[in-house]
Short mmCIF file of C-alpha atoms in Angstrom, two decimals:
data_model
loop_
_atom_site.label_atom_id
_atom_site.label_comp_id
_atom_site.label_asym_id
_atom_site.label_seq_id
_atom_site.Cartn_x
_atom_site.Cartn_y
_atom_site.Cartn_z
CA LYS S 1362 118.38 84.47 155.54
CA SER S 1363 121.86 83.25 156.40
CA SER S 1364 120.79 80.47 158.75
CA LEU S 1365 118.21 79.14 156.27
CA SER S 1366 120.74 79.38 153.42
CA ALA S 1367 123.40 77.61 155.48
CA SER S 1368 120.98 74.86 156.52
CA LEU S 1369 120.19 73.90 152.92
CA LYS S 1370 123.56 72.19 152.46
CA GLY S 1371 122.51 69.99 149.55
CA PHE S 1372 121.66 73.03 147.43
CA ASN S 1373 123.77 75.65 145.74
CA LEU S 1374 123.70 79.04 147.39
CA ILE S 1375 123.24 82.10 145.20
CA SER S 1376 123.36 84.77 147.87
CA GLU S 1377 122.24 85.30 151.42
CA ASP S 1378 122.08 89.03 150.98
CA SER S 1379 122.71 91.31 148.01
CA THR S 1380 123.00 90.18 144.43
CA SER S 1381 122.63 91.45 140.88
CA VAL S 1382 119.74 90.55 138.57
CA ASN S 1383 119.77 90.72 134.77
CA PHE S 1384 117.15 90.06 132.11
CA LYS S 1385 117.83 88.24 128.86
CA ASN S 1386 115.36 86.76 126.37
CA ASN S 1387 112.41 87.36 128.72
CA LYS S 1388 114.13 85.41 131.50
CA CYS S 1389 115.60 86.61 134.76
CA PHE S 1390 119.15 85.67 135.79
CA VAL S 1391 121.04 86.25 139.02
CA THR S 1392 124.75 86.64 139.66
CA SER S 1393 126.18 84.93 142.75
CA GLY S 1394 127.06 86.97 145.82
CA PHE S 1395 129.90 86.43 148.28
CA PRO S 1396 130.50 82.87 149.58
CA ILE S 1397 129.72 83.78 153.19
CA VAL S 1398 126.82 83.58 155.61
CA LYS S 1399 126.28 85.43 158.90
CA LEU S 1400 125.44 83.10 161.78
CA THR S 1401 125.05 83.33 165.53
CA ASN S 1402 127.22 80.95 167.58
CA GLU S 1403 124.10 78.88 168.37
CA ILE S 1404 123.12 78.42 164.72
CA ALA S 1405 126.73 77.79 163.62
CA LYS S 1406 127.03 75.04 166.24
CA HIS S 1407 123.65 73.57 165.27
CA LEU S 1408 124.73 73.43 161.60
CA ASN S 1409 128.20 72.03 162.42
CA PHE S 1410 130.21 75.06 161.31
CA LYS S 1411 133.62 74.97 162.98
CA LYS S 1412 134.24 77.72 165.55
CA LYS S 1413 137.86 78.04 164.37
CA ASN S 1414 136.59 79.06 160.89
CA LYS S 1415 134.47 81.97 162.03
CA ILE S 1416 135.35 85.46 160.88
CA PRO S 1417 134.48 88.13 163.46
CA LEU S 1418 131.88 90.71 162.51
CA PRO S 1419 132.45 93.53 165.04
CA GLY S 1420 129.41 95.64 165.83
CA ASP S 1421 126.81 93.21 164.46
CA ARG S 1422 123.63 93.88 166.45
CA LEU S 1423 122.78 90.13 166.49
CA LEU S 1424 126.34 89.14 167.53
CA ARG S 1425 126.83 87.07 164.37
CA SER S 1426 130.08 86.07 162.67
CA TYR S 1427 130.86 85.29 159.05
CA TYR S 1428 131.35 81.69 157.93
CA GLN S 1429 132.52 80.65 154.49
CA VAL S 1430 130.32 78.31 152.45
CA ASN S 1431 131.54 76.06 149.65
CA ASN S 1432 128.26 75.56 147.81
CA LEU S 1433 128.11 78.87 145.95
CA SER S 1434 126.44 78.60 142.54
CA PRO S 1435 128.24 79.55 139.36
CA GLN S 1436 127.32 82.93 137.87
CA ASN S 1437 124.20 83.75 135.85
CA ILE S 1438 121.65 81.33 137.22
CA HIS S 1439 118.14 81.39 135.74
CA ILE S 1440 115.72 82.38 138.54
CA GLU S 1441 112.73 80.05 138.58
CA LYS S 1442 111.28 81.17 141.94
CA CYS S 1443 111.95 83.87 144.50
CA TYR S 1444 111.19 83.70 148.23
CA ILE S 1445 110.81 86.64 150.58
CA LEU S 1446 111.40 85.61 154.19
CA GLU S 1447 109.05 86.79 156.92
CA TRP S 1448 109.03 85.80 160.58
CA GLY S 1449 105.69 84.62 161.96
CA LYS S 1450 104.08 82.06 164.24
CA GLU S 1451 103.08 79.50 161.61
CA PHE S 1452 105.03 78.10 158.67
CA ASP S 1453 103.49 79.05 155.32
CA ILE S 1454 104.42 79.58 151.68
CA GLN S 1455 102.05 81.75 149.63
CA LEU S 1456 102.26 83.49 146.28
CA ILE S 1457 102.88 87.13 147.14
CA ARG S 1458 100.48 89.91 146.15
CA PRO S 1459 101.99 92.48 143.73
CA LYS S 1460 101.58 95.37 146.21
CA GLU S 1461 103.35 93.38 148.94
CA PHE S 1462 106.11 92.40 146.51
CA LEU S 1463 106.66 96.02 145.53
CA ALA S 1464 106.96 97.11 149.17
CA ASN S 1465 109.57 94.38 149.86
CA PHE S 1466 111.39 95.10 146.61
CA ILE S 1467 111.71 98.80 147.35
CA LEU S 1468 112.90 98.14 150.92
CA SER S 1469 115.62 95.75 149.78
CA THR S 1470 117.10 97.57 146.78
CA TYR S 1471 119.77 100.19 146.56
CA SER S 1472 118.21 103.39 145.25
CA ALA S 1473 118.21 107.15 145.58
CA VAL S 1474 117.82 108.52 149.11
CA PRO S 1475 115.38 109.86 150.01
CA TYR S 1476 113.19 107.50 148.04
CA ASN S 1477 111.81 109.03 144.83
CA SER S 1478 114.25 111.96 144.98
CA CYS S 1479 115.58 111.01 141.55
CA LYS S 1480 112.66 110.50 139.16
CA ALA S 1481 114.81 108.70 136.54
CA SER S 1482 116.15 106.20 139.13
CA SER S 1483 112.66 105.59 140.50
CA ALA S 1484 111.31 104.93 137.00
CA ILE S 1485 114.10 102.41 136.34
CA LEU S 1486 113.51 100.76 139.73
CA HIS S 1487 109.77 100.39 139.13
CA SER S 1488 110.40 99.09 135.61
CA TYR S 1489 112.71 96.37 136.98
CA ALA S 1490 110.24 95.49 139.73
CA ALA S 1491 107.42 95.07 137.19
CA LYS S 1492 109.66 93.03 134.88
CA PHE S 1493 110.84 90.82 137.75
CA LEU S 1494 107.30 90.16 139.00
CA ALA S 1495 106.10 89.39 135.45
CA THR S 1496 109.00 86.96 134.92
CA VAL S 1497 109.51 85.20 138.27
CA PRO S 1498 106.92 83.70 140.64
CA VAL S 1499 107.52 85.31 144.05
CA TYR S 1500 106.46 83.67 147.31
CA LYS S 1501 106.27 84.87 150.88
CA LEU S 1502 107.95 82.28 153.10
CA THR S 1503 106.75 82.63 156.68
CA ARG S 1504 108.82 80.83 159.33
CA ASN S 1505 108.76 80.65 163.09
CA LYS S 1506 112.25 81.64 164.25
CA THR S 1507 112.11 79.21 167.19
CA ASN S 1508 111.48 76.18 164.95
CA PHE S 1509 115.03 76.35 163.59
CA PHE S 1510 114.99 74.13 160.49
CA LYS S 1511 112.01 71.85 161.14
CA ASP S 1512 110.26 73.18 158.02
CA ASN S 1513 113.18 72.59 155.64
CA ARG S 1514 111.59 69.52 154.04
CA GLU S 1515 108.49 71.53 153.13
CA ILE S 1516 110.67 74.34 151.78
CA ILE S 1517 112.72 71.88 149.70
CA SER S 1518 109.52 70.27 148.45
CA HIS S 1519 108.19 73.67 147.34
CA ILE S 1520 111.46 74.61 145.65
CA SER S 1521 111.41 71.30 143.75
CA ILE S 1522 107.86 71.70 142.37
#
């Protein structure tokens, strides 16, 4: 997520990780996250991030460091599309199936642990998932990790449709 976000320098970044979503007038809005991305030394060098600006991230299993970005969007951006990143052999962008969306949504949200241990929280979570899916087109973006950013033009083209 971070390397793709950092590579799209001509675009505003909303978040490379966690964010908050709100609904207003049957539209979905997102609040910006922190203005940082987590990059390996190789990706940071490839994207021309300066080594002197890296912020150590001790214990990161992928040996990444934080780097500040200056293209963070202002707050409360209307979400027109959502992409869920998946690693694979071939590049592809497909509208996601509702069942697959729900599985990804549940895995990436903060909720009661163990899952479904609080019935009220689970009901709220499922309500938001249904509302999000009904409001925002969600796509599965499959990328080959070894291709670095060769597919960025196709991604940008899809975002711009």
